[in-house]
Coordinates of C-alpha atoms in Angstrom, one line a residue:
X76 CA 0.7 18.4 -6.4
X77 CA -1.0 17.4 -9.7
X78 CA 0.8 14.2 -11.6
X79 CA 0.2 11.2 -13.5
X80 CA -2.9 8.9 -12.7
X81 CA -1.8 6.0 -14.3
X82 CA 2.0 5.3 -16.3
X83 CA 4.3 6.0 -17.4
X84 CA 3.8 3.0 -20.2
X85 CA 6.6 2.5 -22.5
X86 CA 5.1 1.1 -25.5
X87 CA 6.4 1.4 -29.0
X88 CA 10.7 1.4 -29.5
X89 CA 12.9 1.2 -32.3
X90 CA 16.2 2.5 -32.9
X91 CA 16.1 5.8 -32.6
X92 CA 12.3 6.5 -31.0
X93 CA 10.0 5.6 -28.6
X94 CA 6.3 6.0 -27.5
X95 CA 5.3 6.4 -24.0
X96 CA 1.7 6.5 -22.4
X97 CA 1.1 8.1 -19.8
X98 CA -2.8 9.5 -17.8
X99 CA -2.3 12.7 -15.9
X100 CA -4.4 14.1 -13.3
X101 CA -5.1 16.9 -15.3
X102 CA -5.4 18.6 -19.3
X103 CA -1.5 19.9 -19.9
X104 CA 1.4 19.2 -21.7
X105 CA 3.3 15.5 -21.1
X106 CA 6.9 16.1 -21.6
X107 CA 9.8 13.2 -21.8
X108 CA 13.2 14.3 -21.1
X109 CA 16.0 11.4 -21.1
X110 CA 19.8 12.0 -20.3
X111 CA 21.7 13.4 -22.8
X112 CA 19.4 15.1 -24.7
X113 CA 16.5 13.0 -26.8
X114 CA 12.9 13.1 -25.8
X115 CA 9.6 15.0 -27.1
X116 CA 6.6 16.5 -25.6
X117 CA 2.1 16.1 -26.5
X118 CA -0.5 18.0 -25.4
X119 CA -3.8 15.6 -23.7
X120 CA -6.2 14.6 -24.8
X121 CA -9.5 14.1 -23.1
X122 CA -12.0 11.0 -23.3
X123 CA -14.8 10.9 -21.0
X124 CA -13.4 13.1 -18.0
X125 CA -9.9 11.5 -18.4
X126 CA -6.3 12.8 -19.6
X127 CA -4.4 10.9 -21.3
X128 CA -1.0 11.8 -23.9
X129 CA 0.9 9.3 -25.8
X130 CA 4.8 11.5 -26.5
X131 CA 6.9 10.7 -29.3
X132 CA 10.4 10.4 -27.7
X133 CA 13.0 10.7 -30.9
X134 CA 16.4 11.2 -30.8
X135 CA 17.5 7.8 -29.3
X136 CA 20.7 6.1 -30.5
X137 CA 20.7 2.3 -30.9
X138 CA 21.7 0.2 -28.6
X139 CA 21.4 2.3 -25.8
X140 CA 19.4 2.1 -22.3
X141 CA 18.6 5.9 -21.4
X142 CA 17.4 6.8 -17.9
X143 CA 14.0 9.2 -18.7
X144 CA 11.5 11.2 -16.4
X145 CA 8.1 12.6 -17.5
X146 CA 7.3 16.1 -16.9
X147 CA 3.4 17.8 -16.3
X148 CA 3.5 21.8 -17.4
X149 CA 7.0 21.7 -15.8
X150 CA 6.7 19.8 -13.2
X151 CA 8.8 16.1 -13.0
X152 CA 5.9 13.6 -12.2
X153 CA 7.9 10.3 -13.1
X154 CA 9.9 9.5 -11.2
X155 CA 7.1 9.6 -8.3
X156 CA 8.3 12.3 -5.4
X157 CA 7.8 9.6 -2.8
X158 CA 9.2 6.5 -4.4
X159 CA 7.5 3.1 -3.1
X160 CA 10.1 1.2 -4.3
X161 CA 13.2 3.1 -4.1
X162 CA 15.8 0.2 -4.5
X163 CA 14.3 0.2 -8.2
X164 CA 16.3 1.8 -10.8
X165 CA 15.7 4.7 -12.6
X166 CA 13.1 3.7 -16.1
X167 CA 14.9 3.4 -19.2
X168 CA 14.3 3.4 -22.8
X169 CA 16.2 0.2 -24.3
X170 CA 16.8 0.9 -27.9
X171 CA 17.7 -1.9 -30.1
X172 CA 21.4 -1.8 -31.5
X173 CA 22.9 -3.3 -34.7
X174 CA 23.5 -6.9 -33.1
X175 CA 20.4 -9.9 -34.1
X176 CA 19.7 -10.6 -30.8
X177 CA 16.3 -10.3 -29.8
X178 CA 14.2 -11.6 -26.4
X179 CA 10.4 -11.8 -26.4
X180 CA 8.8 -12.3 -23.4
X181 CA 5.2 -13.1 -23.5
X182 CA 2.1 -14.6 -21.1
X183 CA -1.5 -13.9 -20.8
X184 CA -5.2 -13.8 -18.4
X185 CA -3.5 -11.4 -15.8
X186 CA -5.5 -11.1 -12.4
X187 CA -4.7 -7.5 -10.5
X188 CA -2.8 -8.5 -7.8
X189 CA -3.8 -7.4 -4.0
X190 CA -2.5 -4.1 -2.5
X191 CA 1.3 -5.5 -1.0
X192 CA 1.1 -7.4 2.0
X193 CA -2.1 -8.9 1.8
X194 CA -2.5 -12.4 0.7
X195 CA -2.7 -13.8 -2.5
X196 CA -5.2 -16.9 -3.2
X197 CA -3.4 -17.3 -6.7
X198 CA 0.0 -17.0 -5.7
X199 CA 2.8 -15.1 -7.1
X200 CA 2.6 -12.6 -10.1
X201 CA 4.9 -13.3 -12.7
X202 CA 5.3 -9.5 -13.6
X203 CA 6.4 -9.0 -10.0
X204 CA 8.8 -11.7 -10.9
X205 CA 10.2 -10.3 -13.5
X206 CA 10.5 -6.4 -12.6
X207 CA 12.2 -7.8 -9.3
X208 CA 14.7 -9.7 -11.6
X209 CA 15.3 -6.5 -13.7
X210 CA 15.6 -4.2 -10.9
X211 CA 18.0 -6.0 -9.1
X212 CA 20.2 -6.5 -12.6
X213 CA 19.7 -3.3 -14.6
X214 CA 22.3 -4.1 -17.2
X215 CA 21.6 -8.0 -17.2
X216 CA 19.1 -10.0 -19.3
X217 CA 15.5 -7.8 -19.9
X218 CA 13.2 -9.0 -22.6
X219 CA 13.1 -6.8 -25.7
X220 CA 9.9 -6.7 -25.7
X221 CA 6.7 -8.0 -23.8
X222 CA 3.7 -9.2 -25.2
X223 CA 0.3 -9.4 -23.2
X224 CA -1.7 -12.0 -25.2
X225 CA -5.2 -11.5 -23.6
X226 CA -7.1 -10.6 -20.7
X227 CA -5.0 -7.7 -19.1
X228 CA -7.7 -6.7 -17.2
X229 CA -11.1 -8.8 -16.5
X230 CA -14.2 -6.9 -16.7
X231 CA -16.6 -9.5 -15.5
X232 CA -14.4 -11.1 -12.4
X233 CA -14.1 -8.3 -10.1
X234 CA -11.9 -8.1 -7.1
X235 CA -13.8 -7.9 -3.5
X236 CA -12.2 -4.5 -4.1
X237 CA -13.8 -3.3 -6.7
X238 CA -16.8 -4.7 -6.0
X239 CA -16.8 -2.6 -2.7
X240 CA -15.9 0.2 -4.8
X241 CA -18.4 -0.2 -7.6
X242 CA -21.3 -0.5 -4.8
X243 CA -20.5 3.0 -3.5
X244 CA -21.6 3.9 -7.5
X245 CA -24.9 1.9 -8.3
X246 CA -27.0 -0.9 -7.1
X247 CA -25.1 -4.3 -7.5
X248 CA -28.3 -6.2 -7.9
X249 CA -28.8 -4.4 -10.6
X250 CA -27.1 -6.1 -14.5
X251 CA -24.6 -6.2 -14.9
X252 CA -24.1 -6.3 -10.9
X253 CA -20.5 -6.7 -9.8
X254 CA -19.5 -6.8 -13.5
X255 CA -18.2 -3.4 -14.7
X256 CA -20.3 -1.4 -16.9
X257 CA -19.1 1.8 -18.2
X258 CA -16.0 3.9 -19.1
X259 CA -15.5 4.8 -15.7
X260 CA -15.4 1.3 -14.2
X261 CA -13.0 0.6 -16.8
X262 CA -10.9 3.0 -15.6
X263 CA -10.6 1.3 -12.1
X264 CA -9.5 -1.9 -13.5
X265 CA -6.9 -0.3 -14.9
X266 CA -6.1 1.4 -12.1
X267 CA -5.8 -2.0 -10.1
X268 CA -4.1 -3.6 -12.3
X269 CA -1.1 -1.2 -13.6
X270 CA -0.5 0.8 -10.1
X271 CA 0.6 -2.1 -8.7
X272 CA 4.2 -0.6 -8.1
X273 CA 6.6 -3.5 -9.1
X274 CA 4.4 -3.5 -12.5
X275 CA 4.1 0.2 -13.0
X276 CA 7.6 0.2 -13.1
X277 CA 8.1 -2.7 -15.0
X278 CA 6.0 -1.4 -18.0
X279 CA 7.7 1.8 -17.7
X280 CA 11.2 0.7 -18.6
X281 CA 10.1 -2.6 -20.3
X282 CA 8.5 -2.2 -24.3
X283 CA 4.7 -3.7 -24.8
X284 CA 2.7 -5.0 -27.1
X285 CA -0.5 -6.2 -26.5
X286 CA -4.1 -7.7 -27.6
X287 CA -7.4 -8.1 -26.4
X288 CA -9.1 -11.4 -25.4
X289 CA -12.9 -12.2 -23.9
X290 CA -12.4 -11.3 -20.3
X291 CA -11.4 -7.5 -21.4
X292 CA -15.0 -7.2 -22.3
X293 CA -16.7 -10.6 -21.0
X294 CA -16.3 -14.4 -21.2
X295 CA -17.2 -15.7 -24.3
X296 CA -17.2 -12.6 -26.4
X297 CA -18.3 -13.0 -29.8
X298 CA -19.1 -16.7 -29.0
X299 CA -21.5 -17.1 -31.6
X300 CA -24.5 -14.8 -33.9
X301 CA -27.2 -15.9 -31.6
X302 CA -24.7 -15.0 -28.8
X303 CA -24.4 -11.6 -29.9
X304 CA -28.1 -11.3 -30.5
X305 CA -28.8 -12.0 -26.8
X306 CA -26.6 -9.7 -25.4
X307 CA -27.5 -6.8 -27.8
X308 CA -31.8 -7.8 -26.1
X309 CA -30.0 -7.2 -22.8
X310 CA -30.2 -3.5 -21.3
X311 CA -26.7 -2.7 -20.3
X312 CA -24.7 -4.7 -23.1
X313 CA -24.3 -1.6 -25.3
X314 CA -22.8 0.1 -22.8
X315 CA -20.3 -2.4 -21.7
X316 CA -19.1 -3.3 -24.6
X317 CA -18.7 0.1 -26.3
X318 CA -17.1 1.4 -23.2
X319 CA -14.8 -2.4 -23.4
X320 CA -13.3 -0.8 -27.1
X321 CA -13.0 2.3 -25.8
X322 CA -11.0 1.7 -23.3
X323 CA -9.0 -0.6 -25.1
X324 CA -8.0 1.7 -28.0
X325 CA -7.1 4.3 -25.3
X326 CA -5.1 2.0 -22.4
X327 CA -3.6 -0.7 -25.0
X328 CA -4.3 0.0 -28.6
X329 CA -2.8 3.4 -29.2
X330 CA 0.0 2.0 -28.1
X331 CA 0.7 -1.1 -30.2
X332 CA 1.3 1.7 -33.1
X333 CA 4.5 2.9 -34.4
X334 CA 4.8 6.4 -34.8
X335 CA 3.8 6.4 -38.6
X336 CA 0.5 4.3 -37.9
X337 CA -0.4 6.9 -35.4
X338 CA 0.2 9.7 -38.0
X339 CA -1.9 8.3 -40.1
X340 CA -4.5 7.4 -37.8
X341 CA -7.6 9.7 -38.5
X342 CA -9.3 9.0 -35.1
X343 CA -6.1 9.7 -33.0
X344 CA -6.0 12.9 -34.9
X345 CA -9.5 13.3 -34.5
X346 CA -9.6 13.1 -30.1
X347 CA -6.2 15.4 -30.3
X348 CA -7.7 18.2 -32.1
X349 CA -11.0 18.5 -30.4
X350 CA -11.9 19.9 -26.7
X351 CA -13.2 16.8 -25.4
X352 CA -12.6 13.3 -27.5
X353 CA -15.4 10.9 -25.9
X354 CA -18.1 11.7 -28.7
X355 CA -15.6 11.1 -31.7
X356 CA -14.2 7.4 -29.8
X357 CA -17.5 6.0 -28.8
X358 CA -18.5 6.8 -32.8
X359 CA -15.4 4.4 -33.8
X360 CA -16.6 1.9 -31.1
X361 CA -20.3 1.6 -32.0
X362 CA -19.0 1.2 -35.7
X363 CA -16.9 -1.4 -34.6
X364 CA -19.5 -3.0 -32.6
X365 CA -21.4 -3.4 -35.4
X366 CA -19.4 -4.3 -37.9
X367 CA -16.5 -6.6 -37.8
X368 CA -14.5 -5.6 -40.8
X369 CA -14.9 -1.6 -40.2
X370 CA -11.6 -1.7 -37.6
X371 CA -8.9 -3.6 -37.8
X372 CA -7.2 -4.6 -34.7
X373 CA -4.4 -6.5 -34.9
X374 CA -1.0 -5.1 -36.3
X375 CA 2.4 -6.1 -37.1
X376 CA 6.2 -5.3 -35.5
X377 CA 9.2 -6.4 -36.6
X378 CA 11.9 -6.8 -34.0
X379 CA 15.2 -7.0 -36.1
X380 CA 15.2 -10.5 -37.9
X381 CA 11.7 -11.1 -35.7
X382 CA 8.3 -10.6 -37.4
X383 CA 5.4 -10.5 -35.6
X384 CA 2.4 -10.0 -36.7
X385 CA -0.1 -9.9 -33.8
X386 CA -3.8 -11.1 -34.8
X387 CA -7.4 -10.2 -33.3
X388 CA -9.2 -13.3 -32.5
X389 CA -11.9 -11.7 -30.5
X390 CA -13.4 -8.7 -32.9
X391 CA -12.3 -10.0 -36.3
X392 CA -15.1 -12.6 -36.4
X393 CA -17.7 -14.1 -39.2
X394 CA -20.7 -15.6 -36.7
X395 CA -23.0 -16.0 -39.7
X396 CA -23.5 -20.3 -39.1
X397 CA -22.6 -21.5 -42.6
X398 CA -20.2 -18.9 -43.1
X399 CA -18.1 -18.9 -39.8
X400 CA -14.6 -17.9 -40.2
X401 CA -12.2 -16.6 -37.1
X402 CA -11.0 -13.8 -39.1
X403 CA -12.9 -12.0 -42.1
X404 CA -11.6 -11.8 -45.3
X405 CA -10.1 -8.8 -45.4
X406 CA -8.5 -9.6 -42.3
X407 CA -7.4 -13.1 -43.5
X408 CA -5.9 -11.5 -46.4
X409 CA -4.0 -9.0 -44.6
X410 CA -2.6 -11.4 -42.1
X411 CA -1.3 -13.4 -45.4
X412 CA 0.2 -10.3 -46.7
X413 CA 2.1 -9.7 -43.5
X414 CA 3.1 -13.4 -42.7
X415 CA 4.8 -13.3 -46.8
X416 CA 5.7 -10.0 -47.5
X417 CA 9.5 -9.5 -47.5
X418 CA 10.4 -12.8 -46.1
X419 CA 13.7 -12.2 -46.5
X420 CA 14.0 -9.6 -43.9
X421 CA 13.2 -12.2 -41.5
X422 CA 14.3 -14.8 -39.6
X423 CA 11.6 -15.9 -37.2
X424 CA 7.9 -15.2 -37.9
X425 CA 5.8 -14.9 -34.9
X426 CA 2.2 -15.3 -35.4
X427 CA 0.6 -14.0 -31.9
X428 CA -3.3 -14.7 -31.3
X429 CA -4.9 -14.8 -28.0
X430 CA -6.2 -18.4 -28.7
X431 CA -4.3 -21.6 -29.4
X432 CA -3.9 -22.8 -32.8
X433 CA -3.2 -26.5 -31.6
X434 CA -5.2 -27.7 -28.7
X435 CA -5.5 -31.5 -27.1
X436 CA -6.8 -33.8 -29.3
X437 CA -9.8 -34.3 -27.9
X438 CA -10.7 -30.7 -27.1
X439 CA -9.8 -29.7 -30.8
X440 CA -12.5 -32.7 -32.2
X441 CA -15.3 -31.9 -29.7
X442 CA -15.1 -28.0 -31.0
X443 CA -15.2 -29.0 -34.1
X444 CA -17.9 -31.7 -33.7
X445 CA -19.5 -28.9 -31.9
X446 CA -19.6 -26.4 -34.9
X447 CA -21.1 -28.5 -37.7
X448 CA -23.9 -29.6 -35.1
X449 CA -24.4 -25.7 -34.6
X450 CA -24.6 -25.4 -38.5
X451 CA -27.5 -27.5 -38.5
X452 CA -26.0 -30.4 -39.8
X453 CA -27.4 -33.4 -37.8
X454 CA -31.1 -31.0 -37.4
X455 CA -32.7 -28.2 -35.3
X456 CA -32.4 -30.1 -31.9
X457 CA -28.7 -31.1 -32.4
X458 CA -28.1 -27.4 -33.6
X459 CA -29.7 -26.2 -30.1
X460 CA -28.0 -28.9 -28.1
X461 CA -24.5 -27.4 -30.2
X462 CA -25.2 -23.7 -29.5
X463 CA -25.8 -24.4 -25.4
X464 CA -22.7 -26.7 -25.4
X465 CA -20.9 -24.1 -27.6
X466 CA -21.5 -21.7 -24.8
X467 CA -21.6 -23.4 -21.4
X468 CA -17.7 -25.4 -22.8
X469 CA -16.3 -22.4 -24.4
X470 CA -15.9 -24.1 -27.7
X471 CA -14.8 -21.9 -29.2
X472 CA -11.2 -21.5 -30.4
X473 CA -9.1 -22.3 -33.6
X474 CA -10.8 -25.7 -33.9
X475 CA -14.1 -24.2 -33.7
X476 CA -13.4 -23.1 -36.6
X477 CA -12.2 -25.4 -38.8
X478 CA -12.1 -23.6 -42.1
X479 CA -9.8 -21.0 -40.2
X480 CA -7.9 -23.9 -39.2
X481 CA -6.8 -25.6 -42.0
X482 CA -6.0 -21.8 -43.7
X483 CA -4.0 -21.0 -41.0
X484 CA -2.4 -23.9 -41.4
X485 CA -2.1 -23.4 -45.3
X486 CA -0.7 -20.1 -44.5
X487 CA 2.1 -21.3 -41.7
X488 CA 3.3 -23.7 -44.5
X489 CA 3.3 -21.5 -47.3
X490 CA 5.8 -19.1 -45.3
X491 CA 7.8 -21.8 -44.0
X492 CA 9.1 -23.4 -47.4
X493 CA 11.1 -22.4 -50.3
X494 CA 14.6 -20.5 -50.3
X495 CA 13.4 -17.7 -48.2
X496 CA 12.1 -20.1 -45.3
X497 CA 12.3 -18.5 -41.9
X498 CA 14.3 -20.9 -39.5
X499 CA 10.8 -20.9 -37.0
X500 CA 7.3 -20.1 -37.5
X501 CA 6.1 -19.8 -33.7
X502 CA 2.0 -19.4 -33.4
X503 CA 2.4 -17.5 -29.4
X504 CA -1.1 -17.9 -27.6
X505 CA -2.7 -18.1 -24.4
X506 CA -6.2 -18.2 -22.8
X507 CA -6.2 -21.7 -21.2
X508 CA -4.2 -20.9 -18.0
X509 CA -1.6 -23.5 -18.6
X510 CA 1.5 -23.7 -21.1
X511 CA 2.7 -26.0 -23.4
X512 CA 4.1 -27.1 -26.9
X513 CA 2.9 -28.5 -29.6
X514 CA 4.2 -29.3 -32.7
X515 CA 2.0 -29.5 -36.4
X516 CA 2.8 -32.4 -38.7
X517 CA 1.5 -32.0 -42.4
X518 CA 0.5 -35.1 -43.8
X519 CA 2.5 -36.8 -47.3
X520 CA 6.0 -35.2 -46.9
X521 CA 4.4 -31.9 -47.5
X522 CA 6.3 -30.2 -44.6
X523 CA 7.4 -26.7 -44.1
X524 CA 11.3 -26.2 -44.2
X525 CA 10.9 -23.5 -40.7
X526 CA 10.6 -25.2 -37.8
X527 CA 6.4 -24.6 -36.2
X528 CA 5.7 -24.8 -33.0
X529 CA 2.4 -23.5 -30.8
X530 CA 4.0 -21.8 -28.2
X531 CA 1.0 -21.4 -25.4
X532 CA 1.4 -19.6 -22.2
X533 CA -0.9 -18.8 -19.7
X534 CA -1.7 -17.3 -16.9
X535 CA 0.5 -14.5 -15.6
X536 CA -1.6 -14.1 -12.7
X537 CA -4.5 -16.4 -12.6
X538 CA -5.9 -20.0 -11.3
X539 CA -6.9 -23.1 -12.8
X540 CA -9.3 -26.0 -11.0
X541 CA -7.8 -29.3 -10.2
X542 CA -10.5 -30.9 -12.3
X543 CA -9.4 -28.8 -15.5
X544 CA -5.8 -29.4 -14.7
X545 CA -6.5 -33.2 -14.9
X546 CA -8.9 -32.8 -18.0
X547 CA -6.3 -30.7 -20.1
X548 CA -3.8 -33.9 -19.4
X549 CA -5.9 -36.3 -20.1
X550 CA -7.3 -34.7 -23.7
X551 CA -3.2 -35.1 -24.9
X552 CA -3.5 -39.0 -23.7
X553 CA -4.2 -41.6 -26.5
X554 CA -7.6 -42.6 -24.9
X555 CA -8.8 -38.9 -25.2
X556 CA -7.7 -39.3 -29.1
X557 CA -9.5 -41.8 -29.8
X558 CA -12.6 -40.6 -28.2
X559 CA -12.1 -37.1 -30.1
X560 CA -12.6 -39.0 -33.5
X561 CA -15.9 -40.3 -32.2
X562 CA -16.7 -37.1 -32.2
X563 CA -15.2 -36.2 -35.4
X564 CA -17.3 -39.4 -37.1
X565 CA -20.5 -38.6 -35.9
X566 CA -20.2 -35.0 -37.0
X567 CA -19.0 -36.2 -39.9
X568 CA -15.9 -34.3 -40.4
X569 CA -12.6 -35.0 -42.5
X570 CA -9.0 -34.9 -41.0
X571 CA -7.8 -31.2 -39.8
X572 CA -5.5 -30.6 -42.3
X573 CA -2.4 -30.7 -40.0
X574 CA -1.8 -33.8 -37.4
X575 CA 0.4 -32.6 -34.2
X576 CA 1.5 -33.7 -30.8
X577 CA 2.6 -32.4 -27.6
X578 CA 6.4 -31.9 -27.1
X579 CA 6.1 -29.7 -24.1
X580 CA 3.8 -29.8 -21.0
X581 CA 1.4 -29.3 -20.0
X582 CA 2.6 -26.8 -16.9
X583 CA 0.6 -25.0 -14.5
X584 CA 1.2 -22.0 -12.3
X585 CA 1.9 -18.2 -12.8
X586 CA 4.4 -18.3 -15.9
X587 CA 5.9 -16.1 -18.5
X588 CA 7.8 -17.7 -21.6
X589 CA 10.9 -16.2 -22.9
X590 CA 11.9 -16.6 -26.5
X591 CA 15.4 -16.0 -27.6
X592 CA 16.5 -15.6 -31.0
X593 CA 19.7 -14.8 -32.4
X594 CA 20.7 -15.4 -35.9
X595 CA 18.5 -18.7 -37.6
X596 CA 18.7 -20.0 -34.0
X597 CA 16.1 -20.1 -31.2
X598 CA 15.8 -20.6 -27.4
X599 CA 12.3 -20.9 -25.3
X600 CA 12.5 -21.1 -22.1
X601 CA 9.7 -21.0 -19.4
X602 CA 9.8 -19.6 -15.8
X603 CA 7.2 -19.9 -13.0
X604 CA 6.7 -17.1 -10.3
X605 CA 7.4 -18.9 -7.0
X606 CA 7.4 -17.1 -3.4
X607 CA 11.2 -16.4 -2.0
X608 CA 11.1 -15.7 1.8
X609 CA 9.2 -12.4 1.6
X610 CA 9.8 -11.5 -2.2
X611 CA 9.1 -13.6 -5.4
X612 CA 11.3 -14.8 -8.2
X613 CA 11.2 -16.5 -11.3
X614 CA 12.3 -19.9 -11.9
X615 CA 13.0 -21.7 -15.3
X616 CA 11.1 -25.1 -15.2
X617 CA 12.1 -25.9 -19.2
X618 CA 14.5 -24.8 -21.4
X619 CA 14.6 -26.2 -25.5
X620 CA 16.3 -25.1 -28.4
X621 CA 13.7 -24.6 -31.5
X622 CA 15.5 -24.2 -34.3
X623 CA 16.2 -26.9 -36.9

């Protein structure tokens, strides 16, 4: 019997709609009925041999949990006919209600976990965690909404799995070898990551949003220009990385979009109205590709009194040494638009970005030193020294880029003062498979009145050396500081303009941070996944009020 291949996803909700994203097995019409009445139908549409429907469910009333199940030409495919969990309850669509309450989970780098039962060298997923936890108290605490900050899948760190798999396709000793390297192979990452039951049903009852980060194409993305310019000489970069965008519009993207976005999107219309939709995507991704400022990524949501505006770090680029910027201007100038438009319709601003703002001390001032030796300014031989270092370190985040720096921080403070001051500004990030906080301090009194904190937390399913685990401790420690301004004097670079210290952390294992506003007040708290006899749970570690 013909069903669903991947999903259901339950991606965009508001009051009185939803999105949810679903792959069938083949071309037909997706249908979503929920009890009571609401729901709405979409034909597929097909990209490179796959079906895939994104249904507008309307109808909803607010503050309501509705049980739903997704139909194929007829036929109920969701809930699954032979149910691998079937202690779980039925997948619901949450809708916020009038009340100011609002729960953000969030977490990044996400390993797929292995097929249950077998062993896991990294030890307990956090989404199991948390579906477990849901499932056993439907009508009890369930974030809002859930935001994946980064490396949902990685396309260059293949399972043993899908390396087997991926050999029975091509030669292996052949680039990229047991990296992935098309569409299709994007597909089975996917595929490993999302059927993993416990999650499959978490993201079907639980809202998403999420954002790209290097691993969902390859480590290091959009490093540097002469990064880029090697990759481009290689023979099967083009193909990776256009079928990297591809897949991510399709899989995550589309569904980060509120229904009015999606109306409006010409390409969405575009892959709906025509037989097949490959031709017409992989046009948008090779534009992309080439130019930074011809897509636009990142987007905002606003969760009751919550903004958030989620920001591409990855894609949104300027390489050009001497011009390097994390986001380009238009970009820049649309996440200041968003960050100060209408501040007061909110009470917490939430500035997600795959990358930390604030780093340790010392990692912040080698990036930095890093990036004017790469501009050329201590010679040639420094600048090629810089670029290897850049690359072989990964140096390059926030600090990298210290222009972007300091306007971020411009920005942050800008929103944070006057009469319309949100109570927190909260940049959420992850990448460096640990969590922590850190807190800015602007220099002369010139404070924000909103309470900032970096909020980082990482990994949801992931490892992290011993020997990084002991370096990321000792680059908070005052020794590390002082050996970070070494760096800063010979590269001869001023004072960031924020100052800021850790107030949380650093903590390591497989971790999801939950953050709890209600009213002008704010909660954080941080859970790890630990191992319960044969299940897994999550337990809170830290718990800290972030309001003023």
């Amino acid at each position: 019997m013909a069903g669903l291949r991947l999903g259901p996803l339950l991606r965009y909700v508001d009051g009185s709609s939803a999105t949810v994203w679903v792959e069938s097995e083949h071309p037909g019409t997706v249908e979503v009925r929920c009890e009571g009445g609401p729901g709405g139908k979409a034909g597929t549409f097909r990209i490179a041999g796959h079906d895939y429907a994104l249904v507008q469910v309307t109808g909803l009333t607010p503050g309501t949990a509705t049980p739903y199940e997704v139909f194929l030409d007829g036929t109920r495919v969701w809930p699954l006919p032979q149910d691998p969990f079937p202690s779980f309850p039925p997948s619901v669509i949450a809708t916020p209600g009038p009340g100011d309450r609002t729960r953000v989970a969030f977490g990044s780098c996400r390993w797929a976990s292995p097929p249950t039962g077998e062993p896991d060298p990294v030890g307990p997923d956090a989404l199991d965690a948390l579906a477990k936890r849901i499932a056993a108290d439907p009508s009890g605490e369930r974030p809002d909404v859930l935001l994946l900050l980064g490396d949902q899948v990685y396309a260059d760190e293949t399972s043993d799995a899908t390396q087997e798999w991926l050999a029975g396709r091509r030669d292996l000793k052949e680039p990229p070898g047991i990296q992935v390297a098309d569409y299709e192979e994007y597909t089975h990452l996917y595929y490993e990551s999302w059927l993993d039951p416990q999650v499959r049903w978490l993201l079907s009852t639980v809202p998403t949003c999420m954002i790209f980060d290097d691993h969902d194409v390859i480590d290091d993305w959009n490093t540097s220009a002469s990064w880029v310019e090697d990759m481009r000489a290689t023979s099967w970069w083009r193909e990776r990385v256009l079928s990297g965008l591809m897949s991510y519009w399709v899989h995550q993207h589309l569904g980060n979009l509120s229904p009015a976005d999606l109306e409006a999107d010409p390409l969405y219309a575009a892959v709906r109205e025509r037989p097949d939709g490959t031709g017409a995507l992989r046009a948008f991704a090779s534009e992309a590709e080439a130019d930074a400022t011809a897509v636009r990524w990142s987007y905002r949501r606003d969760f009751g009194r919550v903004r958030m505006v989620m920001v591409d770090s990855r894609a949104a680029r300027v390489l050009e040494e001497g011009r390097r910027a994390m986001l380009d201007p238009d970009e820049a100038a649309w996440l200041r638009e968003q960050a100060l438009d209408g501040r007061d319709t909110y009470d917490h601003l939430l500035i997600g970005t795959s990358l930390p703002w604030l780093l340790p001390h010392l990692v912040h001032d080698a990036e930095a030193w890093c990036s004017a030796l790469c501009r050329g300014d201590k010679g040639p031989r420094w600048a090629r020294f810089g670029e290897k270092l850049r690359r072989a370190a990964d140096l390059e985040h926030w600090s990298a880029f210290p222009e972007s720096f300091d306007e971020l921080a411009g920005l942050i403070a800008e929103a944070g003062s006057g009469a319309e001051a949100p109570a927190t500004v909260c940049v959420l990030s992850g990448d460096v498979h640990h969590a922590y906080v850190a807190e800015p301090r602007w220099p002369g009194g010139t404070a924000p009145d909103a309470r900032v904190v970096q909020l980082t937390c990482s990994p949801v399913h992931n490892s992290i050396p011993q020997s990084m685990r002991l370096g990321f401790r000792f680059g908070w420690s005052t020794v590390a500081r002082g050996l970070g301004r070494v760096f800063a004097w010979h590269g001869g670079l001023g004072r960031p303009a924020v100052g800021w210290r850790k107030t949380g952390g650093p903590w390591f294992g497989n971790q999801l941070m939950t953050l709890t506003a209600h009213g002008r007040s704010a909660v954080l708290r941080l859970e790890h996944a630990q191992r319960e006899g044969t299940g897994v749970r999550l337990r809170t570690v830290a718990e800290t009020r972030l309001s003023r």
